[in-house]
Short mmCIF file of C-alpha atoms and ligand atoms in Angstrom, two decimals:
data_model
loop_
_atom_site.label_atom_id
_atom_site.label_comp_id
_atom_site.label_asym_id
_atom_site.label_seq_id
_atom_site.Cartn_x
_atom_site.Cartn_y
_atom_site.Cartn_z
CA MET A 1 111.96 -63.53 -9.48
CA ARG A 2 114.67 -65.21 -9.99
CA GLY A 3 114.30 -69.16 -10.78
CA GLU A 4 113.64 -71.73 -7.57
CA PHE A 5 117.17 -72.89 -7.59
CA ASP A 6 118.69 -69.37 -7.12
CA LEU A 7 115.46 -68.44 -4.57
CA ILE A 8 116.82 -72.08 -2.73
CA ALA A 9 120.83 -71.20 -3.56
CA ARG A 10 119.86 -67.52 -2.21
CA TYR A 11 117.99 -67.60 0.65
CA PHE A 12 117.34 -70.91 2.37
CA ALA A 13 121.04 -72.55 1.33
CA PRO A 14 121.93 -69.78 4.11
CA LEU A 15 119.60 -70.74 6.57
CA ALA A 16 121.42 -74.65 6.14
CA GLY A 17 124.38 -72.82 7.36
CA ASP A 18 126.34 -76.10 8.16
CA ALA A 19 123.60 -78.07 9.77
CA PRO A 20 124.78 -82.16 9.37
CA GLY A 21 122.88 -84.27 6.97
CA SER A 22 121.81 -80.81 5.61
CA PHE A 23 124.33 -80.75 2.19
CA GLY A 24 123.57 -76.91 1.67
CA LEU A 25 120.82 -77.96 0.45
CA GLN A 26 122.38 -79.09 -2.86
CA ASP A 27 121.46 -82.98 -2.79
CA ASP A 28 118.42 -85.40 -2.62
CA ALA A 29 117.25 -85.62 0.23
CA ALA A 30 118.27 -84.68 3.91
CA VAL A 31 120.30 -87.20 6.47
CA PHE A 32 118.77 -86.83 10.07
CA GLU A 33 120.12 -88.60 13.16
CA PRO A 34 118.79 -87.74 16.62
CA PRO A 35 120.88 -87.20 19.64
CA ALA A 36 122.11 -90.56 20.99
CA GLY A 37 119.08 -92.33 22.88
CA ARG A 38 116.47 -89.71 21.83
CA VAL A 39 113.54 -90.81 19.36
CA VAL A 40 112.58 -88.03 16.83
CA VAL A 41 109.16 -86.76 17.35
CA ALA A 42 107.64 -85.36 13.71
CA THR A 43 104.93 -82.08 13.57
CA LEU A 44 103.76 -80.21 10.10
CA ASP A 45 101.61 -77.88 10.19
CA THR A 46 100.74 -75.58 6.91
CA LEU A 47 99.46 -72.14 6.24
CA VAL A 48 97.49 -70.98 3.43
CA ALA A 49 96.56 -67.79 2.62
CA GLY A 50 93.69 -66.26 3.13
CA VAL A 51 92.80 -69.27 5.56
CA HIS A 52 96.05 -68.92 8.55
CA PHE A 53 97.26 -65.30 7.63
CA LEU A 54 96.27 -62.41 4.39
CA PRO A 55 98.17 -61.99 1.29
CA GLN A 56 99.74 -58.26 2.06
CA ASP A 57 100.93 -59.96 6.18
CA GLU A 58 104.52 -58.89 6.83
CA ALA A 59 105.92 -61.90 5.33
CA GLY A 60 108.74 -62.14 8.42
CA LEU A 61 105.81 -62.84 10.99
CA VAL A 62 104.39 -64.88 8.81
CA ALA A 63 107.50 -67.23 8.03
CA ARG A 64 107.79 -67.48 12.07
CA LYS A 65 104.30 -68.01 12.82
CA LEU A 66 104.76 -71.33 10.10
CA LEU A 67 107.45 -72.17 12.53
CA ARG A 68 106.44 -71.09 16.10
CA VAL A 69 102.99 -72.93 15.08
CA ASN A 70 105.38 -76.04 14.69
CA LEU A 71 107.34 -75.24 17.71
CA SER A 72 103.93 -75.53 19.99
CA ASP A 73 103.20 -78.93 19.06
CA LEU A 74 106.53 -80.08 19.68
CA ALA A 75 106.43 -78.11 23.17
CA ALA A 76 103.18 -80.31 23.46
CA MET A 77 104.85 -83.02 23.47
CA GLY A 78 107.83 -82.55 25.83
CA ALA A 79 109.93 -83.11 22.76
CA ARG A 80 113.49 -80.28 21.41
CA ALA A 81 113.32 -78.44 18.84
CA GLU A 82 116.12 -79.62 16.11
CA ALA A 83 115.26 -79.54 11.82
CA TYR A 84 112.94 -78.29 9.84
CA LEU A 85 111.51 -78.91 6.36
CA LEU A 86 109.97 -76.40 4.26
CA SER A 87 107.57 -77.01 1.84
CA LEU A 88 106.55 -73.45 -0.42
CA SER A 89 103.81 -73.19 -3.47
CA LEU A 90 104.10 -69.44 -4.86
CA THR A 91 102.23 -67.81 -7.11
CA ARG A 92 103.97 -66.57 -9.78
CA ASP A 93 103.67 -62.67 -8.94
CA ALA A 94 104.79 -63.62 -5.94
CA PRO A 95 107.91 -60.45 -5.11
CA GLU A 96 111.30 -61.55 -4.42
CA ALA A 97 111.35 -59.03 -1.76
CA TRP A 98 108.73 -61.62 -0.17
CA VAL A 99 110.68 -64.48 -0.09
CA ALA A 100 113.61 -62.72 1.03
CA ASP A 101 111.60 -61.02 4.08
CA PHE A 102 110.40 -64.92 4.35
CA ALA A 103 113.83 -65.95 5.02
CA GLU A 104 114.89 -63.19 7.00
CA GLY A 105 112.09 -63.80 9.54
CA LEU A 106 113.18 -68.29 9.43
CA ALA A 107 116.70 -67.21 10.19
CA ALA A 108 115.53 -65.09 13.10
CA ASP A 109 113.26 -67.53 14.81
CA GLN A 110 115.94 -70.95 14.18
CA ARG A 111 118.22 -68.45 16.16
CA GLU A 112 116.14 -67.88 19.19
CA PHE A 113 114.77 -72.02 18.67
CA GLY A 114 117.49 -73.09 18.74
CA CYS A 115 116.86 -75.64 14.96
CA ARG A 116 118.32 -75.85 11.59
CA LEU A 117 116.73 -75.91 7.52
CA LEU A 118 117.72 -79.46 5.96
CA GLY A 119 115.55 -79.62 3.11
CA GLY A 120 112.42 -78.80 1.73
CA ASP A 121 110.25 -77.57 -1.80
CA THR A 122 109.06 -75.43 -3.71
CA THR A 123 106.17 -75.38 -6.32
CA ALA A 124 104.37 -72.75 -7.90
CA THR A 125 100.89 -72.05 -8.09
CA PRO A 126 98.09 -70.42 -9.61
CA GLY A 127 97.16 -69.89 -5.66
CA PRO A 128 96.61 -69.32 -2.98
CA THR A 129 100.12 -69.08 -1.43
CA SER A 130 100.65 -72.27 0.17
CA LEU A 131 103.10 -72.98 3.02
CA SER A 132 103.94 -76.14 4.90
CA LEU A 133 106.69 -77.22 7.46
CA THR A 134 107.90 -79.57 8.72
CA LEU A 135 109.43 -79.58 12.16
CA LEU A 136 111.60 -82.74 13.75
CA GLY A 137 112.70 -82.71 17.54
CA SER A 138 113.75 -85.48 19.75
CA ALA A 139 112.99 -86.67 23.23
CA ARG A 140 113.56 -89.74 25.31
CA ALA A 141 111.30 -92.03 23.86
CA GLU A 142 110.04 -92.61 28.30
CA HIS A 143 109.32 -88.92 28.43
CA VAL A 144 107.11 -87.77 25.37
CA LEU A 145 104.02 -86.20 26.90
CA SER A 146 100.68 -87.56 25.47
CA ARG A 147 97.32 -86.40 25.92
CA GLY A 148 96.17 -89.68 26.78
CA GLY A 149 98.09 -89.86 29.92
CA ALA A 150 95.29 -87.51 32.37
CA GLN A 151 94.66 -89.87 35.44
CA ALA A 152 91.57 -88.88 37.38
CA GLY A 153 92.20 -86.69 40.68
CA ASP A 154 95.26 -84.60 38.34
CA LEU A 155 95.52 -80.77 38.29
CA LEU A 156 94.83 -79.14 35.44
CA TYR A 157 96.58 -76.64 34.56
CA VAL A 158 97.27 -73.57 32.17
CA SER A 159 100.42 -71.87 30.83
CA GLY A 160 101.11 -67.97 30.18
CA THR A 161 97.26 -65.96 29.62
CA ILE A 162 94.26 -67.49 27.36
CA GLY A 163 91.99 -65.51 25.34
CA ASP A 164 94.11 -62.42 24.03
CA ALA A 165 94.45 -63.79 20.44
CA ALA A 166 91.40 -64.28 20.04
CA LEU A 167 90.76 -61.28 20.87
CA GLY A 168 93.61 -59.63 18.92
CA LEU A 169 91.89 -61.15 16.03
CA LYS A 170 89.16 -59.27 16.82
CA VAL A 171 90.63 -56.07 17.15
CA LEU A 172 92.62 -56.23 13.64
CA ARG A 173 89.48 -57.09 12.36
CA GLY A 174 87.98 -53.56 13.61
CA GLU A 175 85.25 -56.08 15.74
CA ILE A 176 86.56 -53.91 19.38
CA GLY A 177 86.69 -50.95 19.96
CA ASP A 178 87.01 -48.71 22.38
CA LEU A 179 89.96 -50.35 23.58
CA LYS A 180 93.13 -48.15 24.83
CA GLU A 181 95.82 -48.53 22.08
CA ALA A 182 98.26 -49.82 24.08
CA ASP A 183 95.61 -52.81 24.80
CA ALA A 184 94.52 -53.02 21.30
CA ALA A 185 98.33 -53.25 20.31
CA PHE A 186 99.22 -55.78 22.49
CA LEU A 187 96.09 -58.05 22.32
CA ALA A 188 96.96 -58.18 17.98
CA GLU A 189 100.25 -58.86 18.88
CA ARG A 190 100.18 -62.02 20.48
CA TYR A 191 97.09 -62.70 17.42
CA ARG A 192 100.01 -62.17 15.25
CA LEU A 193 103.12 -63.76 16.79
CA PRO A 194 102.36 -67.02 18.76
CA ARG A 195 104.59 -67.77 22.21
CA PRO A 196 105.25 -71.18 22.24
CA ARG A 197 106.74 -72.65 25.66
CA ALA A 198 109.38 -74.82 24.10
CA ASP A 199 111.10 -75.14 27.14
CA LEU A 200 107.89 -75.30 29.78
CA GLY A 201 107.05 -78.16 27.81
CA MET A 202 111.25 -80.08 27.79
CA ARG A 203 110.68 -79.57 31.45
CA LEU A 204 107.48 -80.76 32.08
CA ALA A 205 108.68 -83.67 30.24
CA GLU A 206 112.34 -83.84 31.45
CA GLU A 207 111.14 -84.36 35.30
CA ALA A 208 107.94 -85.99 33.91
CA LEU A 209 105.39 -83.60 35.81
CA ALA A 210 103.33 -83.52 33.85
CA THR A 211 100.95 -86.98 33.01
CA ALA A 212 98.99 -85.47 29.75
CA ALA A 213 99.80 -82.42 27.23
CA ILE A 214 98.13 -80.40 24.42
CA ASP A 215 98.70 -76.91 22.96
CA ILE A 216 96.43 -74.63 22.79
CA SER A 217 95.91 -73.83 18.75
CA ASP A 218 91.71 -74.23 18.63
CA GLY A 219 90.53 -72.47 21.72
CA LEU A 220 90.56 -73.87 25.62
CA VAL A 221 87.27 -75.72 25.10
CA ALA A 222 88.28 -77.42 21.75
CA ASP A 223 91.50 -78.68 23.73
CA LEU A 224 90.59 -79.40 26.77
CA GLY A 225 88.23 -81.36 25.10
CA HIS A 226 90.92 -83.33 23.60
CA ILE A 227 92.67 -84.58 26.61
CA CYS A 228 89.73 -85.30 28.19
CA GLU A 229 88.39 -87.64 25.32
CA THR A 230 92.29 -89.34 24.75
CA SER A 231 92.46 -89.33 28.23
CA GLY A 232 88.36 -90.93 28.82
CA LEU A 233 88.48 -88.50 31.54
CA ALA A 234 86.25 -85.23 32.60
CA ALA A 235 87.32 -81.70 33.83
CA SER A 236 85.90 -79.35 35.89
CA VAL A 237 87.08 -75.40 35.15
CA GLU A 238 86.86 -72.75 37.23
CA ILE A 239 85.84 -70.11 35.22
CA SER A 240 87.21 -66.66 37.31
CA SER A 241 90.53 -68.88 37.98
CA LEU A 242 91.38 -68.93 34.38
CA PRO A 243 94.34 -66.64 33.40
CA LEU A 244 93.28 -63.06 31.97
CA SER A 245 95.91 -60.26 30.72
CA GLN A 246 95.34 -56.75 31.64
CA PRO A 247 93.95 -55.84 28.49
CA THR A 248 92.02 -58.71 28.19
CA ARG A 249 89.98 -58.02 31.50
CA ALA A 250 89.60 -54.67 29.95
CA ALA A 251 87.96 -55.64 27.35
CA LEU A 252 85.98 -58.10 29.29
CA GLY A 253 84.89 -55.29 31.51
CA GLN A 254 83.36 -52.78 28.78
CA ASP A 255 81.78 -56.76 26.81
CA PRO A 256 81.10 -59.04 28.54
CA SER A 257 80.04 -61.06 26.33
CA LEU A 258 83.39 -61.64 25.36
CA LEU A 259 84.35 -65.27 27.51
CA GLN A 260 83.17 -67.13 24.83
CA ASP A 261 86.10 -66.32 22.13
CA VAL A 262 89.09 -66.39 25.63
CA VAL A 263 87.04 -69.38 26.63
CA ALA A 264 86.69 -71.23 22.40
CA GLY A 265 88.38 -68.61 20.67
CA GLY A 266 91.59 -69.99 19.52
CA ASP A 267 95.36 -69.75 18.76
CA ASP A 268 96.93 -69.35 22.21
CA TYR A 269 99.47 -71.46 21.80
CA GLU A 270 99.54 -71.65 25.34
CA LEU A 271 100.35 -75.20 27.02
CA LEU A 272 97.40 -76.99 28.86
CA PHE A 273 98.50 -79.69 30.89
CA THR A 274 97.99 -82.23 33.56
CA ALA A 275 100.05 -83.39 36.67
CA THR A 276 99.65 -85.07 40.13
CA PRO A 277 98.52 -82.93 43.24
CA GLY A 278 101.97 -84.74 44.30
CA THR A 279 103.99 -82.37 41.86
CA ALA A 280 101.99 -79.26 42.50
CA GLU A 281 105.60 -77.44 44.10
CA ARG A 282 107.78 -78.71 41.70
CA LEU A 283 106.29 -76.93 39.09
CA GLU A 284 105.88 -73.15 40.46
CA ALA A 285 109.27 -73.50 40.99
CA VAL A 286 110.02 -74.42 37.20
CA ALA A 287 107.35 -72.20 35.99
CA ARG A 288 109.39 -68.96 38.25
CA GLU A 289 112.60 -70.54 37.23
CA LEU A 290 111.76 -70.44 33.30
CA GLY A 291 109.83 -67.04 33.73
CA CYS A 292 106.71 -68.87 31.90
CA PRO A 293 104.10 -68.29 34.24
CA VAL A 294 101.72 -71.62 35.13
CA ARG A 295 97.87 -71.33 36.98
CA ARG A 296 96.21 -74.01 37.99
CA ILE A 297 92.13 -74.14 36.47
CA GLY A 298 90.73 -76.97 37.45
CA GLN A 299 90.72 -80.96 37.79
CA MET A 300 90.00 -84.03 36.50
CA SER A 301 87.86 -86.37 37.57
CA GLU A 302 86.08 -90.00 36.77
CA GLY A 303 83.97 -89.63 33.44
CA SER A 304 83.38 -87.78 30.74
CA GLY A 305 83.00 -83.98 29.32
CA MET A 306 84.50 -80.21 30.80
CA VAL A 307 82.00 -78.32 32.46
CA MET A 308 82.71 -74.96 33.68
CA HIS A 309 81.24 -73.37 36.58
CA ASP A 310 81.65 -70.44 38.41
CA GLU A 311 82.99 -69.57 42.05
CA SER A 312 80.11 -70.62 43.59
CA GLY A 313 79.98 -73.50 41.38
CA LYS A 314 77.23 -72.56 39.58
CA PRO A 315 77.91 -74.54 35.77
CA VAL A 316 78.79 -71.39 33.08
CA GLU A 317 77.67 -72.22 29.66
CA ILE A 318 80.22 -72.20 26.37
CA GLY A 319 77.72 -72.20 23.46
CA ARG A 320 80.90 -72.60 20.53
CA ALA A 321 83.06 -75.85 20.62
CA GLY A 322 86.09 -73.80 19.48
CA TRP A 323 87.50 -73.64 15.42
CA THR A 324 86.93 -75.70 13.18
CA HIS A 325 87.72 -75.81 9.49
CA PHE A 326 85.39 -78.04 8.19
P1 ADP B 401 113.89 -82.32 -6.16
O1 ADP B 401 113.89 -82.56 -7.65
O2 ADP B 401 114.10 -84.06 -6.01
O3 ADP B 401 112.33 -82.37 -5.92
P2 ADP B 401 114.32 -79.67 -5.32
O4 ADP B 401 115.42 -79.60 -7.44
O5 ADP B 401 112.93 -79.99 -4.67
O6 ADP B 401 115.09 -82.01 -5.56
O7 ADP B 401 115.10 -79.79 -4.70
C1 ADP B 401 117.14 -78.77 -5.08
C2 ADP B 401 117.58 -79.62 -3.37
O8 ADP B 401 116.92 -78.18 -2.61
C3 ADP B 401 116.93 -80.14 -1.76
O9 ADP B 401 117.94 -80.99 -1.22
C4 ADP B 401 116.01 -80.08 -1.41
O10 ADP B 401 115.83 -80.24 0.01
C5 ADP B 401 116.27 -78.04 -1.20
N1 ADP B 401 114.55 -77.18 -1.26
C6 ADP B 401 114.03 -77.26 -2.17
N2 ADP B 401 113.37 -76.49 -1.90
C7 ADP B 401 113.00 -76.11 -0.92
C8 ADP B 401 112.62 -74.95 0.49
N3 ADP B 401 111.87 -74.51 0.53
N4 ADP B 401 113.32 -74.74 1.39
C9 ADP B 401 114.94 -75.58 1.80
N5 ADP B 401 114.94 -76.48 1.03
C10 ADP B 401 114.98 -76.56 -0.42
MG1 MG B 402 111.35 -80.66 -5.19
#
């Protein structure tokens, strides 16, 4: 593999292009100025080989996942992505083709989501490979969404479908058999490549449609728990109202115990948010306009903790509390 500076010039400088403040990745640091009247919203996520991805995973997909998990965090804040910093700790035996594919993945997604590379750091490590991305976004200060703004009586919504990625990981591990090939492929893809709800997050913020929001990375149960704790409220969720894809329904039809993974597994990268009942109509209209389905799944009330119940109101026990590292 060529040296650090050659790698930067060849693969990363093109991702900066003529982005103002990047200085072609040839200076000591970058300058970032948010658009007039907006504040900077910053987030950082790290992917470690063997923990978040497998060494044999396609580099372009790893790159896109790295950018997208950060985009999902900004979506949950209602912010717009602007620019990013990249830290690569690569093993000495990393083939140059891996770096080339990685940069190509970033190029595709920064075009799709509209942000530019501003700078970063490149180091060698005895292993494992570790990739960090700091994403800078912008928002109007008064529009920034938090986890703590929910009020008793607010309705609880989720975008898209939940559980697909958790089941997709099981499919990739060979832990779910008997699915149609197309269903298995759909679920695996949902795990491999998150779909951050960037546009929805921004609209929720700009139109003040949500009172609190979080992106579901650790599973519905755990992430709803965060909204409850931060907002100082309780939540109830009706199991039958959860939006499920057809492949997830097919998997549940074969093994109902997978419901556990659907509600407590991670990696959905959908938005979970609360809204006052008065905004329901506008919410539906925005969701239709964006082609991003949102579904009401429950509501917030005084108290603490969350309960899941069936249509008759009977509580349903969910054992696992979602993914944690330690
Ligand atoms: P320093 O020696 O001060 O750490 P570097 O040699 O690491 O500086 O970086 C030189 C330039 O290259 C800087 O502008 C830095 O932002 C950029 N850079 C280094 N690695 C990356 C990377 N992985 N992605 C984007 N820019 C990078
Ligand atoms: Mg450096």
